[in-house]
Amino acid sequence: MSLGPTTGREFVLTLSCPDRSGLVHAVTGFLVRHSGNIQESQQFDDRLKDRFFMRVHFDVTDPAMTLEDLKSGFAPVAEAYRISWQLYEASTPTRTLIMVSKFGHCLNDLLFRCRTGALNIEVPAIVSNHRDFEPLAESYGIPFHHVPVTRETKPDAEARLLELVDELDIDLVVLARYMQILSNDLCKQLEGRAINIHHSFLPSFKGARPYVQAHERGVKLVGATAHYVTPDLDEGPIIEQDVVRVSHSQGPDSLVALGRDVEAQVLARAVEWHSQSRIMVNDNRTVVFR
C-alpha cells in the first residue's frame, strides 16, 4: 500500500532579477530536473523597478542529490536570466552573534526563543560594551565577550567584533539594543547581515529619554522598527514595524514597558524571517515573503 510521496531534505531558493517572461517556468523546470517538490512558493513583481523576486521552499526525493548538485544545476539558469540568487538547506541554523548594552529585554527574548526552538538560529557569542548580561549569557552556556567602547578604543573594538564574525563563521549580527553607533566601514562590511531594533519615535524624540518626551507630548502610539544596518543611522531598509495604542492614563514607565514588549516582538520576527531567507533587499526597501 502506498503511503504517498517520500520527501527528502528541504532547501530554500531565493532570487531576484530583471523581470522577463519565462522566469517561473525556468525555475520550476530546474526543480523538475532535480527531483524537486515545491512546498511553498512566493513571488513579487516590482513593476516600478521592473524587477522580479521569488522564494521557493522545496524538498528533493533523490537521496543522492546534494546542495552542491543543486547549485551547479541552477547556475546555467541564473546566468541565462541574469539572476542574483542564494540556495540553502532549510534546516541549517543561522549562526547569530547578538550585541547588547544595558537593556536586556530583546537579548533575553531571543535567547529564550532560540532555546525553545521558536527560532532556527544558534548563538555562538554575545558581545557587549558592559558586563550587565554576562550572568544571563552564562546561564545559557554562551560565551560572553566584553568589548568596552570609548572614542579612543572604538576602532579596536570594531576590529575585535569583525574578528569574532570571521572566527565564528557568523551569518547574522543582531543589535539587540546595542547603544553604540557603528562606523561606516563596519556597516558596509556587515551589509545585509546586521539587524538593528529601535523605538519608532525617531526622529521626533531623540536622546536617552524618548519615552518621557513622548509622554509629555501625549503620544497615542508606541512602536518599534527593525531594519538592516547601513551607514545612514537608523535609516536602513525596514524589515518589520509594529505599534501598540496608549492612552492619557499611562505614565512614562508604562510606555517604557509597552515599548520593550513591542521591540522584542518586532526584532524576533525580523530575525525569524531573515533566518528563513524570507527577506530580500530591494534598494532602500525590503521584500518580505511572510
PDB file of C-alpha atoms in Angstrom:
ATOM      1  CA  MET A   1       0.000   0.000   0.000  1.00  0.00           C
ATOM      2  CA  SER A   2       1.365   3.418  -0.988  1.00  0.00           C
ATOM      3  CA  LEU A   3       1.939   5.906   1.799  1.00  0.00           C
ATOM      4  CA  GLY A   4       2.294   8.873  -0.576  1.00  0.00           C
ATOM      5  CA  PRO A   5       5.392  10.637  -1.842  1.00  0.00           C
ATOM      6  CA  THR A   6       8.636  10.303   0.045  1.00  0.00           C
ATOM      7  CA  THR A   7      10.176  13.633   0.942  1.00  0.00           C
ATOM      8  CA  GLY A   8      13.868  14.237   1.294  1.00  0.00           C
ATOM      9  CA  ARG A   9      15.970  17.109   2.504  1.00  0.00           C
ATOM     10  CA  GLU A  10      14.476  20.577   2.276  1.00  0.00           C
ATOM     11  CA  PHE A  11      16.007  23.611   0.596  1.00  0.00           C
ATOM     12  CA  VAL A  12      15.223  27.289   0.087  1.00  0.00           C
ATOM     13  CA  LEU A  13      15.997  29.147  -3.129  1.00  0.00           C
ATOM     14  CA  THR A  14      15.719  32.943  -3.246  1.00  0.00           C
ATOM     15  CA  LEU A  15      16.308  35.010  -6.346  1.00  0.00           C
ATOM     16  CA  SER A  16      15.920  38.438  -7.894  1.00  0.00           C
ATOM     17  CA  CYS A  17      16.499  39.611 -11.442  1.00  0.00           C
ATOM     18  CA  PRO A  18      15.200  41.900 -14.169  1.00  0.00           C
ATOM     19  CA  ASP A  19      11.634  40.917 -14.968  1.00  0.00           C
ATOM     20  CA  ARG A  20      11.037  38.928 -18.148  1.00  0.00           C
ATOM     21  CA  SER A  21       8.761  36.183 -19.393  1.00  0.00           C
ATOM     22  CA  GLY A  22       9.627  32.573 -18.653  1.00  0.00           C
ATOM     23  CA  LEU A  23      11.223  33.089 -15.245  1.00  0.00           C
ATOM     24  CA  VAL A  24       8.848  30.920 -13.228  1.00  0.00           C
ATOM     25  CA  HIS A  25       8.934  28.244 -15.929  1.00  0.00           C
ATOM     26  CA  ALA A  26      12.740  28.229 -15.827  1.00  0.00           C
ATOM     27  CA  VAL A  27      12.785  27.808 -12.037  1.00  0.00           C
ATOM     28  CA  THR A  28      10.165  25.064 -11.967  1.00  0.00           C
ATOM     29  CA  GLY A  29      11.907  23.312 -14.856  1.00  0.00           C
ATOM     30  CA  PHE A  30      15.124  23.266 -12.851  1.00  0.00           C
ATOM     31  CA  LEU A  31      13.252  21.739  -9.894  1.00  0.00           C
ATOM     32  CA  VAL A  32      11.671  19.035 -12.066  1.00  0.00           C
ATOM     33  CA  ARG A  33      15.067  18.084 -13.489  1.00  0.00           C
ATOM     34  CA  HIS A  34      16.483  17.774  -9.962  1.00  0.00           C
ATOM     35  CA  SER A  35      13.656  15.794  -8.334  1.00  0.00           C
ATOM     36  CA  GLY A  36      12.382  18.877  -6.556  1.00  0.00           C
ATOM     37  CA  ASN A  37       8.943  19.053  -4.960  1.00  0.00           C
ATOM     38  CA  ILE A  38       7.686  22.572  -4.131  1.00  0.00           C
ATOM     39  CA  GLN A  39       6.372  23.044  -0.596  1.00  0.00           C
ATOM     40  CA  GLU A  40       5.941  26.812  -0.727  1.00  0.00           C
ATOM     41  CA  SER A  41       6.464  29.361  -3.497  1.00  0.00           C
ATOM     42  CA  GLN A  42       6.096  33.145  -3.318  1.00  0.00           C
ATOM     43  CA  GLN A  43       6.914  35.807  -5.860  1.00  0.00           C
ATOM     44  CA  PHE A  44       6.718  39.571  -6.319  1.00  0.00           C
ATOM     45  CA  ASP A  45       6.999  41.658  -9.463  1.00  0.00           C
ATOM     46  CA  ASP A  46       8.108  45.215  -8.695  1.00  0.00           C
ATOM     47  CA  ARG A  47       6.727  46.925 -11.781  1.00  0.00           C
ATOM     48  CA  LEU A  48       8.068  50.318 -10.765  1.00  0.00           C
ATOM     49  CA  LYS A  49      11.623  48.974 -10.910  1.00  0.00           C
ATOM     50  CA  ASP A  50      10.994  46.166 -13.402  1.00  0.00           C
ATOM     51  CA  ARG A  51      12.464  43.620 -11.001  1.00  0.00           C
ATOM     52  CA  PHE A  52      11.272  40.143 -10.073  1.00  0.00           C
ATOM     53  CA  PHE A  53      11.668  38.446  -6.677  1.00  0.00           C
ATOM     54  CA  MET A  54      10.978  34.829  -5.762  1.00  0.00           C
ATOM     55  CA  ARG A  55      11.340  32.442  -2.830  1.00  0.00           C
ATOM     56  CA  VAL A  56      10.868  28.694  -3.243  1.00  0.00           C
ATOM     57  CA  HIS A  57      10.918  26.169  -0.393  1.00  0.00           C
ATOM     58  CA  PHE A  58      11.240  22.650  -1.789  1.00  0.00           C
ATOM     59  CA  ASP A  59      12.411  19.152  -0.994  1.00  0.00           C
ATOM     60  CA  VAL A  60      14.146  16.611  -3.207  1.00  0.00           C
ATOM     61  CA  THR A  61      13.177  12.959  -3.493  1.00  0.00           C
ATOM     62  CA  ASP A  62      16.533  11.801  -4.863  1.00  0.00           C
ATOM     63  CA  PRO A  63      18.599  10.790  -1.783  1.00  0.00           C
ATOM     64  CA  ALA A  64      21.822  11.270  -3.741  1.00  0.00           C
ATOM     65  CA  MET A  65      21.085  14.914  -4.574  1.00  0.00           C
ATOM     66  CA  THR A  66      23.365  17.327  -2.718  1.00  0.00           C
ATOM     67  CA  LEU A  67      23.333  21.068  -2.160  1.00  0.00           C
ATOM     68  CA  GLU A  68      26.310  21.403  -4.493  1.00  0.00           C
ATOM     69  CA  ASP A  69      24.461  19.416  -7.193  1.00  0.00           C
ATOM     70  CA  LEU A  70      21.551  21.832  -6.922  1.00  0.00           C
ATOM     71  CA  LYS A  71      23.808  24.883  -7.069  1.00  0.00           C
ATOM     72  CA  SER A  72      25.603  23.532 -10.113  1.00  0.00           C
ATOM     73  CA  GLY A  73      22.286  22.759 -11.759  1.00  0.00           C
ATOM     74  CA  PHE A  74      20.842  26.193 -11.181  1.00  0.00           C
ATOM     75  CA  ALA A  75      23.915  28.161 -12.245  1.00  0.00           C
ATOM     76  CA  PRO A  76      23.114  28.000 -16.012  1.00  0.00           C
ATOM     77  CA  VAL A  77      19.541  29.167 -15.339  1.00  0.00           C
ATOM     78  CA  ALA A  78      20.841  32.067 -13.262  1.00  0.00           C
ATOM     79  CA  GLU A  79      23.288  33.079 -15.981  1.00  0.00           C
ATOM     80  CA  ALA A  80      20.652  32.969 -18.705  1.00  0.00           C
ATOM     81  CA  TYR A  81      18.239  35.198 -16.799  1.00  0.00           C
ATOM     82  CA  ARG A  82      20.807  37.441 -15.013  1.00  0.00           C
ATOM     83  CA  ILE A  83      19.619  36.147 -11.650  1.00  0.00           C
ATOM     84  CA  SER A  84      21.098  37.032  -8.259  1.00  0.00           C
ATOM     85  CA  TRP A  85      20.373  34.028  -6.068  1.00  0.00           C
ATOM     86  CA  GLN A  86      21.061  32.067  -2.901  1.00  0.00           C
ATOM     87  CA  LEU A  87      20.344  28.438  -2.106  1.00  0.00           C
ATOM     88  CA  TYR A  88      20.398  26.898   1.390  1.00  0.00           C
ATOM     89  CA  GLU A  89      19.418  23.778   3.240  1.00  0.00           C
ATOM     90  CA  ALA A  90      16.302  24.833   5.146  1.00  0.00           C
ATOM     91  CA  SER A  91      17.328  23.062   8.344  1.00  0.00           C
ATOM     92  CA  THR A  92      20.681  24.838   8.664  1.00  0.00           C
ATOM     93  CA  PRO A  93      20.533  27.236  11.639  1.00  0.00           C
ATOM     94  CA  THR A  94      21.639  30.822  11.158  1.00  0.00           C
ATOM     95  CA  ARG A  95      24.777  31.476  13.180  1.00  0.00           C
ATOM     96  CA  THR A  96      23.886  34.655  15.030  1.00  0.00           C
ATOM     97  CA  LEU A  97      26.049  36.978  17.093  1.00  0.00           C
ATOM     98  CA  ILE A  98      23.992  39.166  19.449  1.00  0.00           C
ATOM     99  CA  MET A  99      25.186  42.566  20.651  1.00  0.00           C
ATOM    100  CA  VAL A 100      23.689  44.288  23.694  1.00  0.00           C
ATOM    101  CA  SER A 101      24.378  47.181  26.053  1.00  0.00           C
ATOM    102  CA  LYS A 102      22.368  47.840  29.236  1.00  0.00           C
ATOM    103  CA  PHE A 103      18.811  46.927  28.153  1.00  0.00           C
ATOM    104  CA  GLY A 104      18.364  43.147  28.021  1.00  0.00           C
ATOM    105  CA  HIS A 105      14.737  42.575  27.028  1.00  0.00           C
ATOM    106  CA  CYS A 106      15.495  41.824  23.374  1.00  0.00           C
ATOM    107  CA  LEU A 107      18.504  39.651  24.232  1.00  0.00           C
ATOM    108  CA  ASN A 108      16.521  37.660  26.774  1.00  0.00           C
ATOM    109  CA  ASP A 109      13.643  37.165  24.331  1.00  0.00           C
ATOM    110  CA  LEU A 110      15.892  35.958  21.515  1.00  0.00           C
ATOM    111  CA  LEU A 111      17.759  33.513  23.760  1.00  0.00           C
ATOM    112  CA  PHE A 112      14.503  32.054  25.080  1.00  0.00           C
ATOM    113  CA  ARG A 113      13.060  31.650  21.582  1.00  0.00           C
ATOM    114  CA  CYS A 114      16.286  30.021  20.433  1.00  0.00           C
ATOM    115  CA  ARG A 115      16.302  27.547  23.338  1.00  0.00           C
ATOM    116  CA  THR A 116      12.656  26.580  22.787  1.00  0.00           C
ATOM    117  CA  GLY A 117      13.153  26.068  19.052  1.00  0.00           C
ATOM    118  CA  ALA A 118      10.989  29.016  18.005  1.00  0.00           C
ATOM    119  CA  LEU A 119      13.955  30.459  16.090  1.00  0.00           C
ATOM    120  CA  ASN A 120      16.203  28.401  13.834  1.00  0.00           C
ATOM    121  CA  ILE A 121      19.367  30.133  14.984  1.00  0.00           C
ATOM    122  CA  GLU A 122      22.411  29.237  17.039  1.00  0.00           C
ATOM    123  CA  VAL A 123      24.216  31.851  19.095  1.00  0.00           C
ATOM    124  CA  PRO A 124      27.972  31.227  19.349  1.00  0.00           C
ATOM    125  CA  ALA A 125      28.653  34.529  21.125  1.00  0.00           C
ATOM    126  CA  ILE A 126      27.197  37.562  22.860  1.00  0.00           C
ATOM    127  CA  VAL A 127      29.139  40.832  22.655  1.00  0.00           C
ATOM    128  CA  SER A 128      28.575  43.792  24.948  1.00  0.00           C
ATOM    129  CA  ASN A 129      30.250  47.030  25.912  1.00  0.00           C
ATOM    130  CA  HIS A 130      29.073  46.378  29.501  1.00  0.00           C
ATOM    131  CA  ARG A 131      29.101  43.315  31.773  1.00  0.00           C
ATOM    132  CA  ASP A 132      25.465  43.526  32.919  1.00  0.00           C
ATOM    133  CA  PHE A 133      24.285  40.451  31.000  1.00  0.00           C
ATOM    134  CA  GLU A 134      27.308  38.215  31.430  1.00  0.00           C
ATOM    135  CA  PRO A 135      25.392  36.085  34.003  1.00  0.00           C
ATOM    136  CA  LEU A 136      22.499  35.693  31.525  1.00  0.00           C
ATOM    137  CA  ALA A 137      24.904  34.510  28.832  1.00  0.00           C
ATOM    138  CA  GLU A 138      26.476  32.054  31.278  1.00  0.00           C
ATOM    139  CA  SER A 139      23.045  30.655  32.193  1.00  0.00           C
ATOM    140  CA  TYR A 140      22.572  29.730  28.521  1.00  0.00           C
ATOM    141  CA  GLY A 141      26.129  28.444  28.162  1.00  0.00           C
ATOM    142  CA  ILE A 142      27.022  31.074  25.574  1.00  0.00           C
ATOM    143  CA  PRO A 143      30.472  32.723  25.528  1.00  0.00           C
ATOM    144  CA  PHE A 144      30.264  36.376  26.572  1.00  0.00           C
ATOM    145  CA  HIS A 145      32.717  38.888  25.131  1.00  0.00           C
ATOM    146  CA  HIS A 146      33.103  42.174  26.978  1.00  0.00           C
ATOM    147  CA  VAL A 147      34.351  44.719  24.451  1.00  0.00           C
ATOM    148  CA  PRO A 148      34.388  48.203  26.013  1.00  0.00           C
ATOM    149  CA  VAL A 149      33.951  51.124  23.644  1.00  0.00           C
ATOM    150  CA  THR A 150      35.296  54.641  24.068  1.00  0.00           C
ATOM    151  CA  ARG A 151      36.146  57.243  21.459  1.00  0.00           C
ATOM    152  CA  GLU A 152      39.777  56.128  21.642  1.00  0.00           C
ATOM    153  CA  THR A 153      39.111  52.350  21.612  1.00  0.00           C
ATOM    154  CA  LYS A 154      36.289  52.282  19.031  1.00  0.00           C
ATOM    155  CA  PRO A 155      38.495  51.169  16.092  1.00  0.00           C
ATOM    156  CA  ASP A 156      39.979  48.336  18.181  1.00  0.00           C
ATOM    157  CA  ALA A 157      36.523  47.320  19.443  1.00  0.00           C
ATOM    158  CA  GLU A 158      35.141  47.105  15.905  1.00  0.00           C
ATOM    159  CA  ALA A 159      38.206  45.172  14.762  1.00  0.00           C
ATOM    160  CA  ARG A 160      37.580  42.685  17.583  1.00  0.00           C
ATOM    161  CA  LEU A 161      33.949  42.346  16.502  1.00  0.00           C
ATOM    162  CA  LEU A 162      34.965  41.549  12.925  1.00  0.00           C
ATOM    163  CA  GLU A 163      37.482  39.008  14.236  1.00  0.00           C
ATOM    164  CA  LEU A 164      34.662  37.228  16.067  1.00  0.00           C
ATOM    165  CA  VAL A 165      32.416  37.367  12.997  1.00  0.00           C
ATOM    166  CA  ASP A 166      35.143  35.680  10.935  1.00  0.00           C
ATOM    167  CA  GLU A 167      36.369  33.237  13.592  1.00  0.00           C
ATOM    168  CA  LEU A 168      32.858  32.037  14.473  1.00  0.00           C
ATOM    169  CA  ASP A 169      31.580  31.961  10.877  1.00  0.00           C
ATOM    170  CA  ILE A 170      28.743  34.342  11.754  1.00  0.00           C
ATOM    171  CA  ASP A 171      25.828  34.700   9.327  1.00  0.00           C
ATOM    172  CA  LEU A 172      23.910  37.425  11.163  1.00  0.00           C
ATOM    173  CA  VAL A 173      24.732  40.161  13.677  1.00  0.00           C
ATOM    174  CA  VAL A 174      21.808  41.392  15.794  1.00  0.00           C
ATOM    175  CA  LEU A 175      21.987  44.716  17.598  1.00  0.00           C
ATOM    176  CA  ALA A 176      19.618  43.870  20.449  1.00  0.00           C
ATOM    177  CA  ARG A 177      19.568  47.370  21.913  1.00  0.00           C
ATOM    178  CA  TYR A 178      23.298  47.825  21.427  1.00  0.00           C
ATOM    179  CA  MET A 179      23.703  51.518  22.149  1.00  0.00           C
ATOM    180  CA  GLN A 180      26.805  52.302  20.120  1.00  0.00           C
ATOM    181  CA  ILE A 181      26.903  53.795  16.635  1.00  0.00           C
ATOM    182  CA  LEU A 182      28.804  51.575  14.209  1.00  0.00           C
ATOM    183  CA  SER A 183      31.318  53.159  11.861  1.00  0.00           C
ATOM    184  CA  ASN A 184      30.532  53.488   8.168  1.00  0.00           C
ATOM    185  CA  ASP A 185      33.224  50.950   7.326  1.00  0.00           C
ATOM    186  CA  LEU A 186      31.817  48.360   9.733  1.00  0.00           C
ATOM    187  CA  CYS A 187      28.291  48.920   8.421  1.00  0.00           C
ATOM    188  CA  LYS A 188      29.489  48.289   4.888  1.00  0.00           C
ATOM    189  CA  GLN A 189      31.312  45.100   5.900  1.00  0.00           C
ATOM    190  CA  LEU A 190      28.156  43.795   7.602  1.00  0.00           C
ATOM    191  CA  GLU A 191      25.803  44.925   4.820  1.00  0.00           C
ATOM    192  CA  GLY A 192      22.744  42.692   4.532  1.00  0.00           C
ATOM    193  CA  ARG A 193      23.654  40.657   7.612  1.00  0.00           C
ATOM    194  CA  ALA A 194      23.177  43.049  10.541  1.00  0.00           C
ATOM    195  CA  ILE A 195      19.780  43.903  12.031  1.00  0.00           C
ATOM    196  CA  ASN A 196      19.016  46.743  14.435  1.00  0.00           C
ATOM    197  CA  ILE A 197      15.963  47.464  16.604  1.00  0.00           C
ATOM    198  CA  HIS A 198      14.844  50.805  17.974  1.00  0.00           C
ATOM    199  CA  HIS A 199      11.735  52.612  19.115  1.00  0.00           C
ATOM    200  CA  SER A 200       9.706  54.318  16.407  1.00  0.00           C
ATOM    201  CA  PHE A 201       9.692  57.779  17.982  1.00  0.00           C
ATOM    202  CA  LEU A 202      12.583  58.824  15.767  1.00  0.00           C
ATOM    203  CA  PRO A 203      13.229  61.420  14.537  1.00  0.00           C
ATOM    204  CA  SER A 204      10.826  63.310  16.832  1.00  0.00           C
ATOM    205  CA  PHE A 205      12.109  62.180  20.230  1.00  0.00           C
ATOM    206  CA  LYS A 206      15.870  61.705  20.311  1.00  0.00           C
ATOM    207  CA  GLY A 207      18.250  61.149  23.178  1.00  0.00           C
ATOM    208  CA  ALA A 208      18.328  58.988  26.292  1.00  0.00           C
ATOM    209  CA  ARG A 209      14.724  59.510  27.489  1.00  0.00           C
ATOM    210  CA  PRO A 210      12.489  59.240  24.427  1.00  0.00           C
ATOM    211  CA  TYR A 211       9.564  57.702  26.332  1.00  0.00           C
ATOM    212  CA  VAL A 212       9.479  60.603  28.791  1.00  0.00           C
ATOM    213  CA  GLN A 213       9.482  63.028  25.867  1.00  0.00           C
ATOM    214  CA  ALA A 214       6.732  61.021  24.182  1.00  0.00           C
ATOM    215  CA  HIS A 215       4.617  61.010  27.334  1.00  0.00           C
ATOM    216  CA  GLU A 216       4.997  64.764  27.692  1.00  0.00           C
ATOM    217  CA  ARG A 217       3.736  65.169  24.137  1.00  0.00           C
ATOM    218  CA  GLY A 218       0.778  62.854  24.748  1.00  0.00           C
ATOM    219  CA  VAL A 219       1.540  60.241  22.100  1.00  0.00           C
ATOM    220  CA  LYS A 220      -1.174  57.692  21.331  1.00  0.00           C
ATOM    221  CA  LEU A 221       1.033  55.040  19.742  1.00  0.00           C
ATOM    222  CA  VAL A 222       4.212  53.312  20.894  1.00  0.00           C
ATOM    223  CA  GLY A 223       6.086  51.366  18.250  1.00  0.00           C
ATOM    224  CA  ALA A 224       9.313  49.714  17.157  1.00  0.00           C
ATOM    225  CA  THR A 225      11.257  49.296  13.911  1.00  0.00           C
ATOM    226  CA  ALA A 226      13.652  46.536  12.877  1.00  0.00           C
ATOM    227  CA  HIS A 227      15.879  47.296   9.903  1.00  0.00           C
ATOM    228  CA  TYR A 228      19.128  46.325   8.253  1.00  0.00           C
ATOM    229  CA  VAL A 229      22.115  48.346   9.388  1.00  0.00           C
ATOM    230  CA  THR A 230      23.581  50.861   6.926  1.00  0.00           C
ATOM    231  CA  PRO A 231      25.912  53.846   7.267  1.00  0.00           C
ATOM    232  CA  ASP A 232      22.791  56.049   7.340  1.00  0.00           C
ATOM    233  CA  LEU A 233      21.947  55.943  11.038  1.00  0.00           C
ATOM    234  CA  ASP A 234      18.587  54.204  11.686  1.00  0.00           C
ATOM    235  CA  GLU A 235      17.629  54.603   8.023  1.00  0.00           C
ATOM    236  CA  GLY A 236      18.439  51.149   6.650  1.00  0.00           C
ATOM    237  CA  PRO A 237      15.870  49.033   4.755  1.00  0.00           C
ATOM    238  CA  ILE A 238      12.943  48.405   7.095  1.00  0.00           C
ATOM    239  CA  ILE A 239      12.123  44.746   7.791  1.00  0.00           C
ATOM    240  CA  GLU A 240       9.286  44.972  10.301  1.00  0.00           C
ATOM    241  CA  GLN A 241       7.373  47.520  12.378  1.00  0.00           C
ATOM    242  CA  ASP A 242       4.580  47.339  14.908  1.00  0.00           C
ATOM    243  CA  VAL A 243       2.685  49.633  17.254  1.00  0.00           C
ATOM    244  CA  VAL A 244       0.529  49.429  20.362  1.00  0.00           C
ATOM    245  CA  ARG A 245      -2.033  52.049  21.394  1.00  0.00           C
ATOM    246  CA  VAL A 246      -1.608  54.005  24.623  1.00  0.00           C
ATOM    247  CA  SER A 247      -3.849  56.428  26.476  1.00  0.00           C
ATOM    248  CA  HIS A 248      -3.529  59.570  28.572  1.00  0.00           C
ATOM    249  CA  SER A 249      -3.758  57.477  31.740  1.00  0.00           C
ATOM    250  CA  GLN A 250      -0.458  55.664  31.131  1.00  0.00           C
ATOM    251  CA  GLY A 251       2.713  57.173  32.578  1.00  0.00           C
ATOM    252  CA  PRO A 252       6.274  57.069  31.243  1.00  0.00           C
ATOM    253  CA  ASP A 253       7.070  53.772  32.997  1.00  0.00           C
ATOM    254  CA  SER A 254       4.067  52.135  31.350  1.00  0.00           C
ATOM    255  CA  LEU A 255       5.168  53.422  27.962  1.00  0.00           C
ATOM    256  CA  VAL A 256       8.655  52.026  28.545  1.00  0.00           C
ATOM    257  CA  ALA A 257       7.240  48.579  29.422  1.00  0.00           C
ATOM    258  CA  LEU A 258       4.981  48.547  26.368  1.00  0.00           C
ATOM    259  CA  GLY A 259       7.847  49.734  24.199  1.00  0.00           C
ATOM    260  CA  ARG A 260      10.131  46.951  25.389  1.00  0.00           C
ATOM    261  CA  ASP A 261       7.479  44.342  24.619  1.00  0.00           C
ATOM    262  CA  VAL A 262       6.913  45.579  21.076  1.00  0.00           C
ATOM    263  CA  GLU A 263      10.665  45.938  20.454  1.00  0.00           C
ATOM    264  CA  ALA A 264      11.259  42.309  21.449  1.00  0.00           C
ATOM    265  CA  GLN A 265       8.423  41.047  19.266  1.00  0.00           C
ATOM    266  CA  VAL A 266       9.403  43.074  16.217  1.00  0.00           C
ATOM    267  CA  LEU A 267      13.065  42.063  16.476  1.00  0.00           C
ATOM    268  CA  ALA A 268      12.174  38.385  16.904  1.00  0.00           C
ATOM    269  CA  ARG A 269      10.055  38.446  13.754  1.00  0.00           C
ATOM    270  CA  ALA A 270      12.842  40.146  11.797  1.00  0.00           C
ATOM    271  CA  VAL A 271      15.397  37.564  12.958  1.00  0.00           C
ATOM    272  CA  GLU A 272      12.995  34.709  12.190  1.00  0.00           C
ATOM    273  CA  TRP A 273      12.304  35.939   8.668  1.00  0.00           C
ATOM    274  CA  HIS A 274      15.998  36.535   7.982  1.00  0.00           C
ATOM    275  CA  SER A 275      16.876  33.046   9.224  1.00  0.00           C
ATOM    276  CA  GLN A 276      14.243  31.593   6.881  1.00  0.00           C
ATOM    277  CA  SER A 277      15.515  33.623   3.889  1.00  0.00           C
ATOM    278  CA  ARG A 278      12.207  35.460   3.654  1.00  0.00           C
ATOM    279  CA  ILE A 279      13.732  38.935   3.294  1.00  0.00           C
ATOM    280  CA  MET A 280      15.172  40.363   0.103  1.00  0.00           C
ATOM    281  CA  VAL A 281      16.611  43.863  -0.122  1.00  0.00           C
ATOM    282  CA  ASN A 282      15.150  45.967  -2.912  1.00  0.00           C
ATOM    283  CA  ASP A 283      17.290  49.137  -2.982  1.00  0.00           C
ATOM    284  CA  ASN A 284      16.276  51.027   0.192  1.00  0.00           C
ATOM    285  CA  ARG A 285      13.229  48.808   0.797  1.00  0.00           C
ATOM    286  CA  THR A 286      12.693  45.120   1.538  1.00  0.00           C
ATOM    287  CA  VAL A 287      10.550  42.400   0.057  1.00  0.00           C
ATOM    288  CA  VAL A 288       9.359  40.175   2.912  1.00  0.00           C
ATOM    289  CA  PHE A 289       7.742  36.856   1.969  1.00  0.00           C
ATOM    290  CA  ARG A 290       5.828  36.246   5.182  1.00  0.00           C
TER     291      ARG A 290
END
